[in-house]
Amino acid sequence: KQEVTQIPAALSVPEGENLVLNCSFTDSAIYNLQWFRQDPGKGLTSLLLIQSSQREQTSGRLNASLDKSSGRSTLYIAASQPGDSATYLCAVLSGGSNYKLTFGKGTLLTVNP
Amino acid sequence: ETGVTQSPTHLIKTRGQQVTLRCSSQSGHNTVSWYQQALGQGPQFIFQYYREEENGRGNFPPRFSGLQFPNYSSELNVNALELDDSALYLCASSQTPLFSGSSTDTQYFGPGTRLTVL
């Protein structure tokens, strides 16, 4: 059974700081990994999707890496801004004939002005 | 603006009742997935519909069922509601099913339906 863990559960940083969010998963046989952002009471916004054959993806100030063999992914946010404050979730797609998307519980990020 | 819409926004039901939630996918998307998100938890995958057929399911009992229509909109039906069914229900659409291995696997989420079971 796939399990996804995100560390830390919460993080508070001053504006401008670079930061790293961590995600680990127990079954390395994944199809892809996605990072999402969720604002309070709202739906999810996809940030980055990494296929199992890829090592990293970049979008603006965000960079996500994937080490499938060790079951780890990181989301790097450069020059953080107050507008980056949200919960960040990672999710892995895995499974054989009955694949499914498994989410972590998320990291609550607060960027202070 | 993702283009995925869900209705209703909020809903209150009592134990034992049945509920239907609706989702309109983004234009050009033929795949819809449903998720349950309890307070303080990550979303839990319920199932996915691709071209009107269910082709992936999480660990949810049969009282959770769905439909996808020819225009690719979708419904989630929950029978015999229980208190633990109280959650935010999220719908997501994509151009291709989750397993296709394509960049178009990216899902676009709706704002969700908040269901409260009393």
PDB file of N, CA and C in Angstrom, chain A residues 19-91:
ATOM      1  N   LEU A  19      13.370  28.071   0.286  1.00  0.00           N
ATOM      2  CA  LEU A  19      12.939  26.988   1.167  1.00  0.00           C
ATOM      3  C   LEU A  19      12.724  25.694   0.388  1.00  0.00           C
ATOM      4  N   VAL A  20      12.734  24.592   1.139  1.00  0.00           N
ATOM      5  CA  VAL A  20      12.564  23.261   0.562  1.00  0.00           C
ATOM      6  C   VAL A  20      11.481  22.514   1.320  1.00  0.00           C
ATOM      7  N   LEU A  21      10.560  21.952   0.577  1.00  0.00           N
ATOM      8  CA  LEU A  21       9.528  21.080   1.146  1.00  0.00           C
ATOM      9  C   LEU A  21       9.834  19.651   0.719  1.00  0.00           C
ATOM     10  N   ASN A  22       9.616  18.725   1.620  1.00  0.00           N
ATOM     11  CA  ASN A  22       9.972  17.328   1.368  1.00  0.00           C
ATOM     12  C   ASN A  22       8.762  16.412   1.269  1.00  0.00           C
ATOM     13  N   CYS A  23       8.892  15.414   0.413  1.00  0.00           N
ATOM     14  CA  CYS A  23       7.852  14.420   0.222  1.00  0.00           C
ATOM     15  C   CYS A  23       8.530  13.063   0.073  1.00  0.00           C
ATOM     16  N   SER A  24       8.050  12.059   0.791  1.00  0.00           N
ATOM     17  CA  SER A  24       8.586  10.704   0.620  1.00  0.00           C
ATOM     18  C   SER A  24       7.446   9.730   0.406  1.00  0.00           C
ATOM     19  N   PHE A  25       7.732   8.667  -0.330  1.00  0.00           N
ATOM     20  CA  PHE A  25       6.711   7.663  -0.632  1.00  0.00           C
ATOM     21  C   PHE A  25       7.316   6.274  -0.474  1.00  0.00           C
ATOM     22  N   THR A  26       6.485   5.312  -0.111  1.00  0.00           N
ATOM     23  CA  THR A  26       6.989   3.991   0.285  1.00  0.00           C
ATOM     24  C   THR A  26       7.168   3.035  -0.889  1.00  0.00           C
ATOM     25  N   ASP A  27       6.373   3.159  -1.931  1.00  0.00           N
ATOM     26  CA  ASP A  27       6.462   2.259  -3.077  1.00  0.00           C
ATOM     27  C   ASP A  27       7.050   3.042  -4.250  1.00  0.00           C
ATOM     28  N   SER A  28       8.249   2.650  -4.682  1.00  0.00           N
ATOM     29  CA  SER A  28       8.940   3.417  -5.726  1.00  0.00           C
ATOM     30  C   SER A  28       8.402   3.152  -7.135  1.00  0.00           C
ATOM     31  N   ALA A  29       7.481   2.201  -7.266  1.00  0.00           N
ATOM     32  CA  ALA A  29       6.906   1.897  -8.588  1.00  0.00           C
ATOM     33  C   ALA A  29       5.795   2.891  -8.907  1.00  0.00           C
ATOM     34  N   ILE A  30       6.197   4.112  -9.234  1.00  0.00           N
ATOM     35  CA  ILE A  30       5.205   5.155  -9.495  1.00  0.00           C
ATOM     36  C   ILE A  30       5.202   5.522 -10.971  1.00  0.00           C
ATOM     37  N   TYR A  31       4.083   6.060 -11.427  1.00  0.00           N
ATOM     38  CA  TYR A  31       3.986   6.574 -12.794  1.00  0.00           C
ATOM     39  C   TYR A  31       4.433   8.031 -12.850  1.00  0.00           C
ATOM     40  N   ASN A  32       3.980   8.808 -11.886  1.00  0.00           N
ATOM     41  CA  ASN A  32       4.388  10.212 -11.820  1.00  0.00           C
ATOM     42  C   ASN A  32       4.160  10.765 -10.435  1.00  0.00           C
ATOM     43  N   LEU A  33       4.654  11.977 -10.209  1.00  0.00           N
ATOM     44  CA  LEU A  33       4.480  12.674  -8.936  1.00  0.00           C
ATOM     45  C   LEU A  33       4.081  14.102  -9.252  1.00  0.00           C
ATOM     46  N   GLN A  34       3.111  14.605  -8.507  1.00  0.00           N
ATOM     47  CA  GLN A  34       2.662  15.987  -8.708  1.00  0.00           C
ATOM     48  C   GLN A  34       2.759  16.767  -7.417  1.00  0.00           C
ATOM     49  N   TRP A  35       3.066  18.044  -7.557  1.00  0.00           N
ATOM     50  CA  TRP A  35       2.977  18.978  -6.445  1.00  0.00           C
ATOM     51  C   TRP A  35       1.792  19.912  -6.711  1.00  0.00           C
ATOM     52  N   PHE A  36       1.005  20.133  -5.644  1.00  0.00           N
ATOM     53  CA  PHE A  36      -0.160  20.989  -5.714  1.00  0.00           C
ATOM     54  C   PHE A  36      -0.076  22.071  -4.651  1.00  0.00           C
ATOM     55  N   ARG A  37      -0.839  23.114  -4.875  1.00  0.00           N
ATOM     56  CA  ARG A  37      -1.015  24.166  -3.879  1.00  0.00           C
ATOM     57  C   ARG A  37      -2.504  24.227  -3.566  1.00  0.00           C
ATOM     58  N   GLN A  38      -2.825  24.409  -2.272  1.00  0.00           N
ATOM     59  CA  GLN A  38      -4.215  24.553  -1.877  1.00  0.00           C
ATOM     60  C   GLN A  38      -4.365  25.739  -0.925  1.00  0.00           C
ATOM     61  N   ASP A  39      -5.211  26.683  -1.313  1.00  0.00           N
ATOM     62  CA  ASP A  39      -5.525  27.804  -0.446  1.00  0.00           C
ATOM     63  C   ASP A  39      -6.697  27.411   0.445  1.00  0.00           C
ATOM     64  N   PRO A  40      -6.840  28.014   1.619  1.00  0.00           N
ATOM     65  CA  PRO A  40      -7.841  27.587   2.600  1.00  0.00           C
ATOM     66  C   PRO A  40      -9.241  27.448   2.015  1.00  0.00           C
ATOM     67  N   GLY A  41      -9.852  26.273   2.204  1.00  0.00           N
ATOM     68  CA  GLY A  41     -11.215  26.022   1.764  1.00  0.00           C
ATOM     69  C   GLY A  41     -11.402  25.946   0.267  1.00  0.00           C
ATOM     70  N   LYS A  42     -10.303  25.879  -0.473  1.00  0.00           N
ATOM     71  CA  LYS A  42     -10.389  25.907  -1.935  1.00  0.00           C
ATOM     72  C   LYS A  42      -9.906  24.589  -2.542  1.00  0.00           C
ATOM     73  N   GLY A  43     -10.080  24.509  -3.863  1.00  0.00           N
ATOM     74  CA  GLY A  43      -9.582  23.356  -4.587  1.00  0.00           C
ATOM     75  C   GLY A  43      -8.069  23.425  -4.744  1.00  0.00           C
ATOM     76  N   LEU A  44      -7.528  22.445  -5.473  1.00  0.00           N
ATOM     77  CA  LEU A  44      -6.080  22.356  -5.643  1.00  0.00           C
ATOM     78  C   LEU A  44      -5.644  22.964  -6.971  1.00  0.00           C
ATOM     79  N   THR A  45      -4.456  23.544  -6.973  1.00  0.00           N
ATOM     80  CA  THR A  45      -3.849  24.045  -8.198  1.00  0.00           C
ATOM     81  C   THR A  45      -2.586  23.238  -8.453  1.00  0.00           C
ATOM     82  N   SER A  46      -2.505  22.621  -9.636  1.00  0.00           N
ATOM     83  CA  SER A  46      -1.318  21.847  -9.971  1.00  0.00           C
ATOM     84  C   SER A  46      -0.138  22.787 -10.230  1.00  0.00           C
ATOM     85  N   LEU A  47       0.990  22.497  -9.586  1.00  0.00           N
ATOM     86  CA  LEU A  47       2.193  23.311  -9.750  1.00  0.00           C
ATOM     87  C   LEU A  47       3.162  22.666 -10.726  1.00  0.00           C
ATOM     88  N   LEU A  48       3.488  21.418 -10.459  1.00  0.00           N
ATOM     89  CA  LEU A  48       4.473  20.712 -11.279  1.00  0.00           C
ATOM     90  C   LEU A  48       4.115  19.237 -11.320  1.00  0.00           C
ATOM     91  N   LEU A  49       4.333  18.607 -12.473  1.00  0.00           N
ATOM     92  CA  LEU A  49       4.146  17.165 -12.620  1.00  0.00           C
ATOM     93  C   LEU A  49       5.450  16.585 -13.149  1.00  0.00           C
ATOM     94  N   ILE A  50       5.968  15.566 -12.460  1.00  0.00           N
ATOM     95  CA  ILE A  50       7.200  14.895 -12.882  1.00  0.00           C
ATOM     96  C   ILE A  50       6.857  13.462 -13.244  1.00  0.00           C
ATOM     97  N   GLN A  51       7.127  13.070 -14.487  1.00  0.00           N
ATOM     98  CA  GLN A  51       6.928  11.682 -14.890  1.00  0.00           C
ATOM     99  C   GLN A  51       8.021  10.824 -14.262  1.00  0.00           C
ATOM    100  N   SER A  52       7.787   9.526 -14.152  1.00  0.00           N
ATOM    101  CA  SER A  52       8.727   8.637 -13.462  1.00  0.00           C
ATOM    102  C   SER A  52      10.095   8.606 -14.146  1.00  0.00           C
ATOM    103  N   SER A  53      10.130   8.928 -15.436  1.00  0.00           N
ATOM    104  CA  SER A  53      11.400   8.906 -16.184  1.00  0.00           C
ATOM    105  C   SER A  53      12.177  10.207 -16.048  1.00  0.00           C
ATOM    106  N   GLN A  54      11.574  11.208 -15.405  1.00  0.00           N
ATOM    107  CA  GLN A  54      12.217  12.518 -15.279  1.00  0.00           C
ATOM    108  C   GLN A  54      12.852  12.689 -13.902  1.00  0.00           C
ATOM    109  N   ARG A  55      13.787  13.635 -13.829  1.00  0.00           N
ATOM    110  CA  ARG A  55      14.459  13.895 -12.557  1.00  0.00           C
ATOM    111  C   ARG A  55      13.981  15.186 -11.915  1.00  0.00           C
ATOM    112  N   GLU A  56      13.569  16.160 -12.750  1.00  0.00           N
ATOM    113  CA  GLU A  56      13.110  17.409 -12.184  1.00  0.00           C
ATOM    114  C   GLU A  56      12.261  18.171 -13.184  1.00  0.00           C
ATOM    115  N   GLN A  57      11.517  19.134 -12.632  1.00  0.00           N
ATOM    116  CA  GLN A  57      10.707  20.050 -13.429  1.00  0.00           C
ATOM    117  C   GLN A  57      10.816  21.428 -12.791  1.00  0.00           C
ATOM    118  N   THR A  58      10.773  22.450 -13.652  1.00  0.00           N
ATOM    119  CA  THR A  58      10.897  23.822 -13.163  1.00  0.00           C
ATOM    120  C   THR A  58       9.775  24.666 -13.737  1.00  0.00           C
ATOM    121  N   SER A  59       9.271  25.571 -12.888  1.00  0.00           N
ATOM    122  CA  SER A  59       8.289  26.541 -13.343  1.00  0.00           C
ATOM    123  C   SER A  59       8.487  27.811 -12.539  1.00  0.00           C
ATOM    124  N   GLY A  60       9.040  28.830 -13.175  1.00  0.00           N
ATOM    125  CA  GLY A  60       9.283  30.097 -12.485  1.00  0.00           C
ATOM    126  C   GLY A  60      10.201  29.925 -11.294  1.00  0.00           C
ATOM    127  N   ARG A  61       9.714  30.293 -10.113  1.00  0.00           N
ATOM    128  CA  ARG A  61      10.532  30.188  -8.896  1.00  0.00           C
ATOM    129  C   ARG A  61      10.474  28.803  -8.259  1.00  0.00           C
ATOM    130  N   LEU A  62       9.755  27.886  -8.872  1.00  0.00           N
ATOM    131  CA  LEU A  62       9.583  26.551  -8.317  1.00  0.00           C
ATOM    132  C   LEU A  62      10.429  25.533  -9.070  1.00  0.00           C
ATOM    133  N   ASN A  63      11.031  24.632  -8.307  1.00  0.00           N
ATOM    134  CA  ASN A  63      11.762  23.521  -8.892  1.00  0.00           C
ATOM    135  C   ASN A  63      11.450  22.273  -8.090  1.00  0.00           C
ATOM    136  N   ALA A  64      11.003  21.230  -8.775  1.00  0.00           N
ATOM    137  CA  ALA A  64      10.704  19.973  -8.099  1.00  0.00           C
ATOM    138  C   ALA A  64      11.650  18.902  -8.618  1.00  0.00           C
ATOM    139  N   SER A  65      12.168  18.109  -7.697  1.00  0.00           N
ATOM    140  CA  SER A  65      13.045  17.007  -8.075  1.00  0.00           C
ATOM    141  C   SER A  65      12.418  15.682  -7.665  1.00  0.00           C
ATOM    142  N   LEU A  66      12.843  14.627  -8.341  1.00  0.00           N
ATOM    143  CA  LEU A  66      12.322  13.293  -8.045  1.00  0.00           C
ATOM    144  C   LEU A  66      13.467  12.294  -8.028  1.00  0.00           C
ATOM    145  N   ASP A  67      13.584  11.566  -6.917  1.00  0.00           N
ATOM    146  CA  ASP A  67      14.521  10.448  -6.824  1.00  0.00           C
ATOM    147  C   ASP A  67      13.671   9.211  -6.554  1.00  0.00           C
ATOM    148  N   LYS A  68      13.303   8.534  -7.630  1.00  0.00           N
ATOM    149  CA  LYS A  68      12.356   7.438  -7.500  1.00  0.00           C
ATOM    150  C   LYS A  68      12.927   6.283  -6.684  1.00  0.00           C
ATOM    151  N   SER A  69      14.207   6.004  -6.858  1.00  0.00           N
ATOM    152  CA  SER A  69      14.801   4.847  -6.179  1.00  0.00           C
ATOM    153  C   SER A  69      14.792   5.006  -4.666  1.00  0.00           C
ATOM    154  N   SER A  70      14.952   6.239  -4.203  1.00  0.00           N
ATOM    155  CA  SER A  70      14.943   6.462  -2.759  1.00  0.00           C
ATOM    156  C   SER A  70      13.570   6.865  -2.253  1.00  0.00           C
ATOM    157  N   GLY A  71      12.613   7.028  -3.152  1.00  0.00           N
ATOM    158  CA  GLY A  71      11.254   7.386  -2.756  1.00  0.00           C
ATOM    159  C   GLY A  71      11.134   8.792  -2.213  1.00  0.00           C
ATOM    160  N   ARG A  72      11.811   9.752  -2.865  1.00  0.00           N
ATOM    161  CA  ARG A  72      11.797  11.113  -2.346  1.00  0.00           C
ATOM    162  C   ARG A  72      11.600  12.138  -3.451  1.00  0.00           C
ATOM    163  N   SER A  73      10.951  13.230  -3.069  1.00  0.00           N
ATOM    164  CA  SER A  73      10.825  14.389  -3.938  1.00  0.00           C
ATOM    165  C   SER A  73      10.958  15.641  -3.082  1.00  0.00           C
ATOM    166  N   THR A  74      11.506  16.689  -3.677  1.00  0.00           N
ATOM    167  CA  THR A  74      11.578  17.964  -2.987  1.00  0.00           C
ATOM    168  C   THR A  74      10.982  19.046  -3.876  1.00  0.00           C
ATOM    169  N   LEU A  75      10.375  20.029  -3.230  1.00  0.00           N
ATOM    170  CA  LEU A  75       9.895  21.218  -3.916  1.00  0.00           C
ATOM    171  C   LEU A  75      10.679  22.387  -3.365  1.00  0.00           C
ATOM    172  N   TYR A  76      11.432  23.041  -4.250  1.00  0.00           N
ATOM    173  CA  TYR A  76      12.255  24.184  -3.889  1.00  0.00           C
ATOM    174  C   TYR A  76      11.533  25.459  -4.331  1.00  0.00           C
ATOM    175  N   ILE A  77      11.368  26.383  -3.393  1.00  0.00           N
ATOM    176  CA  ILE A  77      10.743  27.670  -3.706  1.00  0.00           C
ATOM    177  C   ILE A  77      11.793  28.753  -3.470  1.00  0.00           C
ATOM    178  N   ALA A  78      12.110  29.475  -4.504  1.00  0.00           N
ATOM    179  CA  ALA A  78      13.106  30.526  -4.415  1.00  0.00           C
ATOM    180  C   ALA A  78      12.449  31.873  -4.106  1.00  0.00           C
ATOM    181  N   ALA A  79      13.166  32.686  -3.323  1.00  0.00           N
ATOM    182  CA  ALA A  79      12.729  34.055  -3.038  1.00  0.00           C
ATOM    183  C   ALA A  79      11.250  34.096  -2.664  1.00  0.00           C
ATOM    184  N   SER A  80      10.915  33.440  -1.581  1.00  0.00           N
ATOM    185  CA  SER A  80       9.502  33.288  -1.185  1.00  0.00           C
ATOM    186  C   SER A  80       8.814  34.639  -0.986  1.00  0.00           C
ATOM    187  N   GLN A  81       7.510  34.658  -1.261  1.00  0.00           N
ATOM    188  CA  GLN A  81       6.687  35.867  -1.143  1.00  0.00           C
ATOM    189  C   GLN A  81       5.463  35.554  -0.288  1.00  0.00           C
ATOM    190  N   PRO A  82       4.866  36.576   0.347  1.00  0.00           N
ATOM    191  CA  PRO A  82       3.657  36.320   1.157  1.00  0.00           C
ATOM    192  C   PRO A  82       2.555  35.605   0.374  1.00  0.00           C
ATOM    193  N   GLY A  83       2.466  35.855  -0.919  1.00  0.00           N
ATOM    194  CA  GLY A  83       1.464  35.191  -1.748  1.00  0.00           C
ATOM    195  C   GLY A  83       1.709  33.703  -1.931  1.00  0.00           C
ATOM    196  N   ASP A  84       2.873  33.227  -1.519  1.00  0.00           N
ATOM    197  CA  ASP A  84       3.161  31.789  -1.583  1.00  0.00           C
ATOM    198  C   ASP A  84       2.546  31.048  -0.401  1.00  0.00           C
ATOM    199  N   SER A  85       2.032  31.768   0.568  1.00  0.00           N
ATOM    200  CA  SER A  85       1.430  31.140   1.752  1.00  0.00           C
ATOM    201  C   SER A  85       0.233  30.287   1.346  1.00  0.00           C
ATOM    202  N   ALA A  86       0.304  29.017   1.683  1.00  0.00           N
ATOM    203  CA  ALA A  86      -0.733  28.045   1.301  1.00  0.00           C
ATOM    204  C   ALA A  86      -0.299  26.684   1.844  1.00  0.00           C
ATOM    205  N   THR A  87      -1.134  25.681   1.619  1.00  0.00           N
ATOM    206  CA  THR A  87      -0.737  24.309   1.912  1.00  0.00           C
ATOM    207  C   THR A  87      -0.244  23.669   0.622  1.00  0.00           C
ATOM    208  N   TYR A  88       0.911  23.025   0.698  1.00  0.00           N
ATOM    209  CA  TYR A  88       1.503  22.368  -0.467  1.00  0.00           C
ATOM    210  C   TYR A  88       1.389  20.853  -0.292  1.00  0.00           C
ATOM    211  N   LEU A  89       0.826  20.225  -1.308  1.00  0.00           N
ATOM    212  CA  LEU A  89       0.565  18.785  -1.260  1.00  0.00           C
ATOM    213  C   LEU A  89       1.338  18.085  -2.372  1.00  0.00           C
ATOM    214  N   CYS A  90       1.890  16.929  -2.056  1.00  0.00           N
ATOM    215  CA  CYS A  90       2.433  16.105  -3.125  1.00  0.00           C
ATOM    216  C   CYS A  90       1.579  14.860  -3.266  1.00  0.00           C
ATOM    217  N   ALA A  91       1.541  14.317  -4.469  1.00  0.00           N
ATOM    218  CA  ALA A  91       0.719  13.145  -4.756  1.00  0.00           C
ATOM    219  C   ALA A  91       1.453  12.260  -5.747  1.00  0.00           C
TER     220      ALA A  91
END
